[in-house]
Protein backbone atom coordinates (compact mmCIF):
# COMPACT_ATOMS: atom_id res chain seq x y z
CA UNK A 1 0.00 0.00 0.00
CA UNK A 2 1.16 3.54 -0.63
CA UNK A 3 2.71 5.02 2.46
CA UNK A 4 1.99 8.55 1.35
CA UNK A 5 0.06 10.54 -1.19
CA UNK A 6 2.04 13.43 -2.45
CA UNK A 7 1.53 15.74 -5.35
CA UNK A 8 3.43 18.80 -4.24
CA UNK A 9 6.93 19.14 -2.85
CA UNK A 10 7.67 17.17 0.24
CA UNK A 11 10.08 19.25 2.24
CA UNK A 12 10.29 16.44 4.78
CA UNK A 13 11.74 14.08 2.21
CA UNK A 14 14.36 16.64 1.27
CA UNK A 15 15.35 17.12 4.89
CA UNK A 16 15.45 13.38 5.56
CA UNK A 17 17.61 12.73 2.53
CA UNK A 18 20.15 15.28 3.62
CA UNK A 19 20.26 14.51 7.31
CA UNK A 20 23.36 12.37 6.98
CA UNK A 21 25.27 14.97 4.94
CA UNK A 22 27.74 17.35 6.59
CA UNK A 23 26.30 20.86 6.67
CA UNK A 24 29.32 22.65 5.28
CA UNK A 25 30.14 23.84 1.79
CA UNK A 26 32.82 21.83 0.10
CA UNK A 27 36.15 23.63 0.36
CA UNK A 28 38.45 24.35 -2.56
CA UNK A 29 40.33 21.10 -2.29
CA UNK A 30 37.16 19.12 -2.91
CA UNK A 31 36.39 18.19 -6.49
CA UNK A 32 33.75 20.53 -7.92
CA UNK A 33 31.66 17.61 -9.05
CA UNK A 34 31.41 15.11 -6.24
CA UNK A 35 31.13 11.34 -6.56
CA UNK A 36 27.66 10.19 -7.57
CA UNK A 37 25.17 9.30 -4.86
CA UNK A 38 25.14 5.64 -3.91
CA UNK A 39 22.45 3.41 -5.34
CA UNK A 40 19.67 3.88 -2.87
CA UNK A 41 17.65 0.97 -1.58
CA UNK A 42 14.04 0.91 -0.50
CA UNK A 43 12.90 4.48 -0.86
CA UNK A 44 9.38 5.66 -0.26
CA UNK A 45 6.50 4.95 -2.55
CA UNK A 46 5.14 8.25 -3.80
CA UNK A 47 1.65 7.97 -5.25
CA UNK A 48 -0.02 10.74 -7.11
CA UNK A 49 -2.82 11.32 -9.54
CA UNK A 50 -2.76 13.48 -12.60
CA UNK A 51 -6.01 14.18 -14.41
CA UNK A 52 -5.66 15.70 -17.85
CA UNK A 53 -8.64 17.99 -18.21
CA UNK A 54 -9.76 21.34 -19.48
CA UNK A 55 -9.73 23.85 -16.64
CA UNK A 56 -10.11 27.61 -16.65
CA UNK A 57 -7.14 29.55 -15.37
CA UNK A 58 -6.57 33.27 -15.04
CA UNK A 59 -2.77 33.31 -14.94
CA UNK A 60 -1.24 36.69 -14.06
CA UNK A 61 -0.04 36.96 -17.67
CA UNK A 62 -3.59 36.69 -19.03
CA UNK A 63 -4.43 40.21 -17.73
CA UNK A 64 -7.65 39.36 -16.00
CA UNK A 65 -8.97 36.86 -18.53
CA UNK A 66 -9.49 33.16 -18.00
CA UNK A 67 -8.40 30.71 -20.67
CA UNK A 68 -9.53 27.10 -21.08
CA UNK A 69 -6.16 25.45 -20.42
CA UNK A 70 -5.54 21.73 -20.57
CA UNK A 71 -3.68 20.79 -17.41
CA UNK A 72 -2.71 17.75 -15.36
CA UNK A 73 -4.02 19.13 -12.07
CA UNK A 74 -6.18 21.83 -10.57
CA UNK A 75 -3.15 23.60 -9.11
CA UNK A 76 -1.65 26.42 -11.09
CA UNK A 77 0.12 24.81 -14.07
CA UNK A 78 2.51 23.14 -14.31
CA UNK A 79 2.14 20.85 -11.28
CA UNK A 80 5.33 19.91 -9.49
CA UNK A 81 6.20 16.38 -8.41
CA UNK A 82 9.14 15.92 -6.10
CA UNK A 83 10.77 12.71 -4.97
CA UNK A 84 14.08 11.65 -3.50
CA UNK A 85 16.58 9.46 -5.30
CA UNK A 86 15.48 5.87 -4.67
CA UNK A 87 11.81 6.74 -4.27
CA UNK A 88 9.35 4.84 -6.41
CA UNK A 89 6.96 7.11 -8.27
CA UNK A 90 3.50 5.78 -9.05
CA UNK A 91 1.41 8.14 -11.12
CA UNK A 92 -2.15 7.41 -12.10
CA UNK A 93 -2.88 9.36 -15.25
CA UNK A 94 -6.53 9.82 -16.14
CA UNK A 95 -7.67 11.39 -19.36
CA UNK A 96 -10.66 13.63 -18.65
CA UNK A 97 -10.42 15.57 -21.89
CA UNK A 98 -13.71 15.55 -23.72
CA UNK A 99 -12.68 16.05 -27.35
CA UNK A 100 -13.24 12.72 -29.11
CA UNK A 101 -9.99 10.92 -29.89
CA UNK A 102 -7.85 13.36 -27.89
CA UNK A 103 -5.67 10.75 -26.20
CA UNK A 104 -2.76 11.49 -23.88
CA UNK A 105 0.27 9.86 -22.27
CA UNK A 106 3.14 11.11 -20.14
CA UNK A 107 6.69 11.23 -21.39
CA UNK A 108 9.12 11.74 -18.49
CA UNK A 109 11.59 13.93 -20.31
CA UNK A 110 15.19 13.14 -19.41
CA UNK A 111 14.35 10.32 -16.99
CA UNK A 112 16.05 7.06 -17.98
CA UNK A 113 12.98 4.89 -17.52
CA UNK A 114 12.41 1.41 -18.94
CA UNK A 115 10.67 1.61 -22.33
CA UNK A 116 7.23 0.68 -20.98
CA UNK A 117 7.26 3.87 -18.88
CA UNK A 118 8.41 6.23 -21.64
CA UNK A 119 4.98 7.53 -22.55
CA UNK A 120 5.05 7.51 -26.34
CA UNK A 121 1.73 6.32 -27.82
CA UNK A 122 2.09 3.27 -30.09
CA UNK A 123 5.85 3.08 -29.45
CA UNK A 124 5.90 2.34 -25.72
CA UNK A 125 2.24 2.10 -24.71
CA UNK A 126 -1.30 2.29 -26.00
CA UNK A 127 -2.68 5.82 -26.11
CA UNK A 128 -4.77 6.75 -23.06
CA UNK A 129 -8.12 7.62 -24.61
CA UNK A 130 -10.65 10.01 -23.03
CA UNK A 131 -12.20 8.35 -19.99
CA UNK A 132 -9.31 5.89 -19.55
CA UNK A 133 -6.40 5.69 -17.10
CA UNK A 134 -2.83 4.41 -17.08
CA UNK A 135 -0.46 3.90 -14.16
CA UNK A 136 3.20 4.81 -14.49
CA UNK A 137 5.43 3.08 -11.96
CA UNK A 138 9.18 3.56 -11.87
CA UNK A 139 12.16 4.53 -9.71
CA UNK A 140 13.87 7.55 -11.30
CA UNK A 141 17.52 6.52 -11.56
CA UNK A 142 18.98 10.04 -11.55
CA UNK A 143 18.77 13.19 -9.46
CA UNK A 144 17.97 16.54 -11.01
CA UNK A 145 15.56 18.93 -12.67
CA UNK A 146 13.17 17.29 -15.12
CA UNK A 147 9.76 17.85 -16.67
CA UNK A 148 7.05 15.82 -18.32
CA UNK A 149 4.59 16.25 -21.14
CA UNK A 150 2.34 14.40 -23.55
CA UNK A 151 3.68 13.04 -26.84
CA UNK A 152 1.09 13.34 -29.65
CA UNK A 153 -0.62 16.52 -30.81
CA UNK A 154 2.05 18.09 -28.62
CA UNK A 155 1.98 21.57 -30.15
CA UNK A 156 -1.61 21.94 -29.00
CA UNK A 157 -1.48 19.83 -25.83
CA UNK A 158 1.72 21.44 -24.52
CA UNK A 159 0.56 24.80 -25.87
CA UNK A 160 -2.60 24.55 -23.78
CA UNK A 161 -0.66 23.54 -20.66
CA UNK A 162 -0.25 19.75 -20.44
CA UNK A 163 3.14 19.57 -18.76
CA UNK A 164 4.57 19.28 -15.28
CA UNK A 165 7.82 19.48 -13.33
CA UNK A 166 9.63 16.53 -11.75
CA UNK A 167 12.44 17.16 -9.27
CA UNK A 168 14.53 14.27 -8.00
CA UNK A 169 16.43 15.28 -4.86
CA UNK A 170 19.69 13.84 -3.62
CA UNK A 171 22.40 15.70 -5.53
CA UNK A 172 23.16 18.32 -2.87
CA UNK A 173 25.88 17.74 -0.33
CA UNK A 174 24.65 20.67 1.73
CA UNK A 175 21.32 22.41 1.30
CA UNK A 176 21.03 25.82 -0.28
CA UNK A 177 19.38 28.54 1.80
CA UNK A 178 16.54 28.69 -0.71
CA UNK A 179 15.51 27.26 -4.02
CA UNK A 180 13.33 28.71 -6.76
CA UNK A 181 11.91 26.86 -9.74
CA UNK A 182 11.54 29.14 -12.74
CA UNK A 183 9.49 27.78 -15.61
CA UNK A 184 9.78 29.65 -18.90
CA UNK A 185 7.14 29.41 -21.57
CA UNK A 186 5.19 31.48 -24.09
CA UNK A 187 1.44 31.41 -24.49
CA UNK A 188 0.02 31.31 -28.00
CA UNK A 189 -2.79 33.71 -27.22
CA UNK A 190 -4.20 36.84 -28.73
CA UNK A 191 -3.73 39.23 -25.80
CA UNK A 192 -6.53 41.53 -27.02
CA UNK A 193 -9.19 38.88 -27.39
CA UNK A 194 -7.97 36.34 -24.87
CA UNK A 195 -8.21 33.42 -27.29
CA UNK A 196 -5.66 30.85 -28.39
CA UNK A 197 -3.80 31.36 -31.66
CA UNK A 198 -3.21 28.34 -33.91
CA UNK A 199 -0.56 26.14 -32.30
CA UNK A 200 0.80 24.86 -35.62
CA UNK A 201 1.34 27.15 -38.60
CA UNK A 202 3.03 26.27 -41.88
CA UNK A 203 5.17 29.38 -41.55
CA UNK A 204 6.29 28.48 -38.04
CA UNK A 205 6.71 24.78 -38.71
CA UNK A 206 8.83 25.40 -41.82
CA UNK A 207 10.82 28.16 -40.12
CA UNK A 208 11.83 28.84 -36.52
CA UNK A 209 8.47 27.94 -34.99
CA UNK A 210 5.38 29.92 -34.00
CA UNK A 211 6.20 32.07 -31.01
CA UNK A 212 3.72 32.91 -28.31
CA UNK A 213 3.15 36.64 -28.03
CA UNK A 214 2.88 36.40 -24.24
CA UNK A 215 6.18 35.40 -22.72
CA UNK A 216 6.13 34.22 -19.11
CA UNK A 217 8.08 32.90 -16.18
CA UNK A 218 5.89 31.03 -13.68
CA UNK A 219 2.77 32.29 -15.41
CA UNK A 220 3.64 35.99 -15.24
CA UNK A 221 5.39 38.49 -17.48
CA UNK A 222 8.80 39.52 -16.00
CA UNK A 223 7.71 38.60 -12.46
CA UNK A 224 9.43 39.65 -9.28
CA UNK A 225 10.60 36.52 -7.51
CA UNK A 226 11.28 37.04 -3.80
CA UNK A 227 14.54 35.60 -2.48
CA UNK A 228 16.19 35.95 0.95
CA UNK A 229 19.09 38.45 1.23
CA UNK A 230 22.73 37.41 1.70
CA UNK A 231 21.89 33.83 0.92
CA UNK A 232 22.96 30.96 -1.31
CA UNK A 233 20.20 30.23 -3.79
CA UNK A 234 19.60 27.40 -6.22
CA UNK A 235 17.64 28.31 -9.31
CA UNK A 236 16.15 25.51 -11.40
CA UNK A 237 15.45 27.10 -14.75
CA UNK A 238 13.26 25.07 -17.09
CA UNK A 239 12.28 25.94 -20.64
CA UNK A 240 9.04 24.11 -21.34
CA UNK A 241 8.14 26.22 -24.34
CA UNK A 242 7.33 24.47 -27.60
CA UNK A 243 9.39 26.92 -29.64
CA UNK A 244 11.38 29.61 -27.89
CA UNK A 245 15.16 29.45 -27.77
CA UNK A 246 16.83 31.78 -25.28
CA UNK A 247 20.33 32.78 -24.39
CA UNK A 248 20.30 33.12 -20.64
CA UNK A 249 22.36 35.51 -18.57
CA UNK A 250 22.17 37.52 -15.35
CA UNK A 251 22.38 41.27 -14.87
CA UNK A 252 23.46 42.82 -11.55
CA UNK A 253 24.56 39.47 -10.24
CA UNK A 254 26.84 36.53 -10.81
CA UNK A 255 25.71 32.98 -11.08
CA UNK A 256 27.31 29.63 -11.60
CA UNK A 257 25.91 26.92 -13.81
CA UNK A 258 25.91 23.83 -11.59
CA UNK A 259 23.80 21.41 -13.62
CA UNK A 260 22.66 21.00 -17.22
CA UNK A 261 19.53 18.97 -18.04
CA UNK A 262 19.50 17.82 -14.42
CA UNK A 263 23.06 16.53 -14.20
CA UNK A 264 25.93 18.20 -12.33
CA UNK A 265 28.62 19.98 -14.30
CA UNK A 266 31.87 21.36 -13.01
CA UNK A 267 30.53 24.80 -12.04
CA UNK A 268 31.24 27.58 -14.50
CA UNK A 269 30.20 31.24 -14.63
CA UNK A 270 26.88 31.90 -16.36
CA UNK A 271 27.36 34.36 -19.21
CA UNK A 272 25.03 33.51 -22.08
CA UNK A 273 23.91 29.88 -21.95
CA UNK A 274 21.67 28.61 -24.77
CA UNK A 275 18.41 27.23 -23.48
CA UNK A 276 16.21 25.72 -26.16
CA UNK A 277 12.87 23.98 -25.72
CA UNK A 278 13.01 21.21 -23.09
CA UNK A 279 16.45 22.24 -21.84
CA UNK A 280 17.13 22.95 -18.17
CA UNK A 281 19.93 24.59 -16.29
CA UNK A 282 20.54 24.80 -12.54
CA UNK A 283 22.23 27.91 -11.19
CA UNK A 284 23.84 28.75 -7.88
CA UNK A 285 23.92 32.37 -6.90
CA UNK A 286 24.61 34.51 -3.90
CA UNK A 287 21.97 37.14 -3.22
CA UNK A 288 22.80 40.67 -2.10
CA UNK A 289 21.41 42.96 0.58
CA UNK A 290 17.66 43.45 1.02
CA UNK A 291 16.27 45.43 -1.90
CA UNK A 292 18.89 44.29 -4.39
CA UNK A 293 17.67 42.81 -7.65
CA UNK A 294 19.27 40.30 -9.98
CA UNK A 295 17.74 40.15 -13.45
CA UNK A 296 17.40 36.98 -15.45
CA UNK A 297 17.84 38.05 -19.06
CA UNK A 298 17.43 36.56 -22.53
CA UNK A 299 20.16 37.97 -24.78
CA UNK A 300 18.85 36.18 -27.87
CA UNK A 301 15.82 38.47 -28.08
CA UNK A 302 16.02 41.50 -30.37
CA UNK A 303 16.81 43.61 -27.32
CA UNK A 304 17.86 41.86 -24.11
CA UNK A 305 14.64 40.85 -22.42
CA UNK A 306 14.18 40.65 -18.67
CA UNK A 307 12.51 37.32 -17.96
CA UNK A 308 12.35 37.64 -14.17
CA UNK A 309 13.67 39.78 -11.34
CA UNK A 310 15.05 38.07 -8.26
CA UNK A 311 14.40 40.55 -5.49
CA UNK A 312 16.07 40.11 -2.10
CA UNK A 313 13.73 40.84 0.77
CA UNK A 314 12.94 39.80 4.32
CA UNK A 315 15.38 38.67 6.97
CA UNK A 316 18.94 38.21 5.70
CA UNK A 317 20.27 34.69 5.97
CA UNK A 318 23.95 35.68 6.31
CA UNK A 319 25.17 32.15 5.67
CA UNK A 320 28.80 31.84 4.60
CA UNK A 321 29.18 32.56 0.89
CA UNK A 322 29.60 29.43 -1.14
CA UNK A 323 32.96 28.72 -2.65
CA UNK A 324 32.41 25.58 -4.68
CA UNK A 325 28.76 24.63 -4.70
CA UNK A 326 29.41 21.23 -6.16
CA UNK A 327 26.62 18.77 -6.74
CA UNK A 328 26.93 15.02 -6.83
CA UNK A 329 27.71 13.68 -10.27
CA UNK A 330 25.29 11.81 -12.49
CA UNK A 331 24.99 8.03 -12.30
CA UNK A 332 25.13 7.32 -16.04
CA UNK A 333 27.67 4.88 -17.46
CA UNK A 334 30.47 6.66 -19.32
CA UNK A 335 30.66 5.84 -23.00
CA UNK A 336 33.87 4.11 -24.02
CA UNK A 337 35.17 6.61 -26.57
CA UNK A 338 38.09 4.44 -27.63
CA UNK A 339 35.77 1.62 -28.70
CA UNK A 340 32.86 3.75 -29.84
CA UNK A 341 31.32 3.37 -33.27
CA UNK A 342 30.66 6.61 -35.16
CA UNK A 343 27.29 7.57 -36.65
CA UNK A 344 26.11 10.71 -38.40
CA UNK A 345 22.64 12.22 -38.31
CA UNK A 346 21.86 14.93 -40.81
CA UNK A 347 19.21 17.46 -39.91
CA UNK A 348 17.63 18.66 -43.10
CA UNK A 349 14.70 20.53 -44.57
CA UNK A 350 12.56 18.63 -47.07
CA UNK A 351 10.57 19.83 -50.01
CA UNK A 352 7.22 20.97 -48.70
CA UNK A 353 4.86 18.08 -48.23
CA UNK A 354 7.40 15.50 -49.35
CA UNK A 355 7.19 12.14 -47.64
CA UNK A 356 10.49 10.40 -47.66
CA UNK A 357 10.07 7.40 -45.44
CA UNK A 358 8.54 4.08 -46.27
CA UNK A 359 7.49 1.27 -43.97
CA UNK A 360 10.34 -1.18 -43.61
CA UNK A 361 10.55 -4.90 -43.02
CA UNK A 362 10.87 -4.38 -39.26
CA UNK A 363 7.95 -5.98 -37.36
CA UNK A 364 7.59 -2.81 -35.45
CA UNK A 365 6.72 -0.90 -38.61
CA UNK A 366 3.43 -2.78 -38.82
CA UNK A 367 2.16 -0.70 -35.93
CA UNK A 368 -0.50 1.63 -37.21
CA UNK A 369 -0.86 5.05 -35.65
CA UNK A 370 -3.83 7.35 -35.46
CA UNK A 371 -3.97 10.88 -36.84
CA UNK A 372 -3.05 12.49 -33.52
CA UNK A 373 0.44 10.96 -33.73
CA UNK A 374 1.10 11.60 -37.40
CA UNK A 375 2.92 14.59 -38.80
CA UNK A 376 0.72 17.32 -40.12
CA UNK A 377 3.20 18.26 -42.85
CA UNK A 378 6.69 17.12 -43.74
CA UNK A 379 9.03 20.06 -43.67
CA UNK A 380 11.94 18.33 -41.90
CA UNK A 381 13.88 15.10 -41.83
CA UNK A 382 16.63 13.25 -40.00
CA UNK A 383 18.91 11.28 -42.29
CA UNK A 384 16.39 11.82 -45.08
CA UNK A 385 13.55 10.15 -43.15
CA UNK A 386 10.51 12.20 -42.17
CA UNK A 387 8.14 10.99 -39.51
CA UNK A 388 5.15 9.54 -41.37
CA UNK A 389 2.61 12.17 -42.23
CA UNK A 390 -0.86 12.33 -43.72
CA UNK A 391 -2.16 8.90 -44.69
CA UNK A 392 1.18 7.33 -43.92
CA UNK A 393 -0.01 5.67 -40.75
CA UNK A 394 2.68 3.03 -40.23
CA UNK A 395 5.74 3.55 -38.08
CA UNK A 396 8.87 3.88 -40.19
CA UNK A 397 11.90 1.64 -39.69
CA UNK A 398 14.39 2.83 -37.03
CA UNK A 399 16.92 5.50 -37.98
CA UNK A 400 19.58 3.12 -36.75
CA UNK A 401 19.98 -0.03 -34.68
CA UNK A 402 22.43 0.09 -31.77
CA UNK A 403 23.87 -2.91 -29.95
CA UNK A 404 23.00 -2.92 -26.29
CA UNK A 405 26.00 -2.12 -24.10
CA UNK A 406 28.09 -0.66 -26.90
CA UNK A 407 29.26 2.94 -27.05
CA UNK A 408 28.51 5.33 -29.89
CA UNK A 409 29.64 8.77 -30.96
CA UNK A 410 26.92 10.49 -32.93
CA UNK A 411 27.57 13.52 -35.05
CA UNK A 412 24.54 15.79 -35.34
CA UNK A 413 25.00 17.78 -38.49
CA UNK A 414 22.66 20.68 -39.11
CA UNK A 415 22.55 21.44 -42.82
CA UNK A 416 19.34 23.49 -42.53
CA UNK A 417 18.84 27.21 -41.95
CA UNK A 418 17.48 27.15 -38.39
CA UNK A 419 18.38 25.86 -34.93
CA UNK A 420 17.20 22.45 -33.73
CA UNK A 421 17.12 21.26 -30.09
CA UNK A 422 17.66 17.52 -30.56
CA UNK A 423 16.43 15.11 -27.89
CA UNK A 424 16.94 11.39 -27.35
CA UNK A 425 14.65 9.36 -25.10
CA UNK A 426 15.81 6.81 -22.55
CA UNK A 427 19.40 8.01 -22.24
CA UNK A 428 21.58 10.90 -21.28
CA UNK A 429 24.45 11.60 -23.63
CA UNK A 430 27.78 13.34 -23.30
CA UNK A 431 28.02 16.51 -25.35
CA UNK A 432 31.62 16.24 -26.52
CA UNK A 433 32.28 19.04 -28.96
CA UNK A 434 31.00 21.51 -31.51
CA UNK A 435 32.71 22.82 -34.61
CA UNK A 436 31.35 26.32 -33.82
CA UNK A 437 31.33 26.79 -30.05
CA UNK A 438 33.48 26.04 -27.07
CA UNK A 439 31.39 23.93 -24.76
CA UNK A 440 32.21 22.26 -21.48
CA UNK A 441 31.91 18.49 -21.93
CA UNK A 442 28.65 17.75 -20.17
CA UNK A 443 25.73 15.34 -19.88
CA UNK A 444 22.48 16.35 -21.54
CA UNK A 445 19.27 14.90 -22.94
CA UNK A 446 18.63 17.71 -25.41
CA UNK A 447 21.26 19.59 -27.38
CA UNK A 448 20.88 22.66 -29.54
CA UNK A 449 22.43 22.48 -33.01
CA UNK A 450 22.79 25.74 -34.95
CA UNK A 451 22.86 26.07 -38.76
CA UNK A 452 26.12 24.64 -40.14
CA UNK A 453 26.99 23.39 -36.68
CA UNK A 454 28.20 19.84 -36.08
CA UNK A 455 27.81 18.64 -32.51
CA UNK A 456 29.30 15.37 -31.33
CA UNK A 457 27.52 13.46 -28.61
CA UNK A 458 28.40 10.10 -27.10
CA UNK A 459 26.46 7.51 -25.19
CA UNK A 460 26.49 3.97 -23.96
CA UNK A 461 23.46 2.22 -25.40
CA UNK A 462 22.50 0.58 -22.12
CA UNK A 463 18.70 0.89 -22.19
CA UNK A 464 17.04 -1.53 -24.63
CA UNK A 465 14.04 -0.36 -26.61
CA UNK A 466 12.80 1.89 -29.38
CA UNK A 467 13.76 5.39 -28.32
CA UNK A 468 12.38 8.50 -29.95
CA UNK A 469 15.02 10.82 -31.36
CA UNK A 470 13.61 14.15 -32.43
CA UNK A 471 13.72 17.89 -32.58
CA UNK A 472 12.08 19.40 -29.51
CA UNK A 473 10.96 22.47 -31.38
CA UNK A 474 7.54 20.88 -31.37
CA UNK A 475 6.34 22.12 -34.74
CA UNK A 476 9.52 20.65 -36.29
CA UNK A 477 8.87 17.36 -34.50
CA UNK A 478 5.31 17.45 -35.82
CA UNK A 479 6.53 18.32 -39.29
CA UNK A 480 8.74 15.28 -39.70
CA UNK A 481 11.91 15.82 -37.66
CA UNK A 482 11.46 12.70 -35.61
CA UNK A 483 12.55 9.12 -35.77
CA UNK A 484 13.63 6.45 -33.36
CA UNK A 485 16.75 4.55 -32.47
CA UNK A 486 16.43 0.87 -31.74
CA UNK A 487 18.67 -0.60 -29.05
CA UNK A 488 18.75 -4.38 -28.98
CU1 LIG B 1 10.41 16.02 -24.20
CU2 LIG B 1 10.09 13.15 -27.11
O1 LIG B 1 10.25 14.62 -25.65
CU1 LIG C 1 14.00 21.55 -35.21
XYZ file of N, CA, C and O and ligand atoms in Angstrom, residues 380 418-422 471-473 476-477 481, ligand 2:
49
model
N 10.618 18.623 -42.475
C 11.938 18.331 -41.899
C 12.211 16.836 -41.907
O 11.280 16.027 -41.912
N 17.948 26.743 -39.722
C 17.478 27.154 -38.390
C 18.017 26.213 -37.313
O 18.540 25.143 -37.614
N 17.880 26.645 -36.064
C 18.376 25.856 -34.932
C 17.421 24.712 -34.590
O 16.205 24.872 -34.682
N 18.001 23.599 -34.152
C 17.195 22.454 -33.732
C 17.666 21.930 -32.376
O 18.824 21.529 -32.245
N 16.791 21.907 -31.363
C 17.116 21.255 -30.091
C 16.815 19.758 -30.213
O 15.652 19.357 -30.272
N 17.844 18.946 -30.273
C 17.664 17.519 -30.562
C 17.659 16.709 -29.261
O 18.551 16.850 -28.428
N 13.576 16.474 -32.908
C 13.717 17.885 -32.584
C 12.655 18.232 -31.551
O 11.515 17.807 -31.659
N 13.044 19.014 -30.540
C 12.082 19.398 -29.508
C 11.457 20.761 -29.771
O 10.728 21.290 -28.941
N 11.764 21.343 -30.929
C 10.959 22.468 -31.378
C 9.713 21.767 -31.935
O 9.772 21.098 -32.970
N 8.600 21.427 -35.447
C 9.524 20.652 -36.288
C 9.289 19.155 -36.081
O 9.241 18.387 -37.040
N 9.158 18.765 -34.815
C 8.869 17.364 -34.497
C 7.605 16.922 -35.231
O 7.550 15.844 -35.825
N 10.564 15.998 -38.207
C 11.915 15.825 -37.664
C 11.888 14.942 -36.430
O 12.103 15.374 -35.300
Cu 14.003 21.553 -35.210
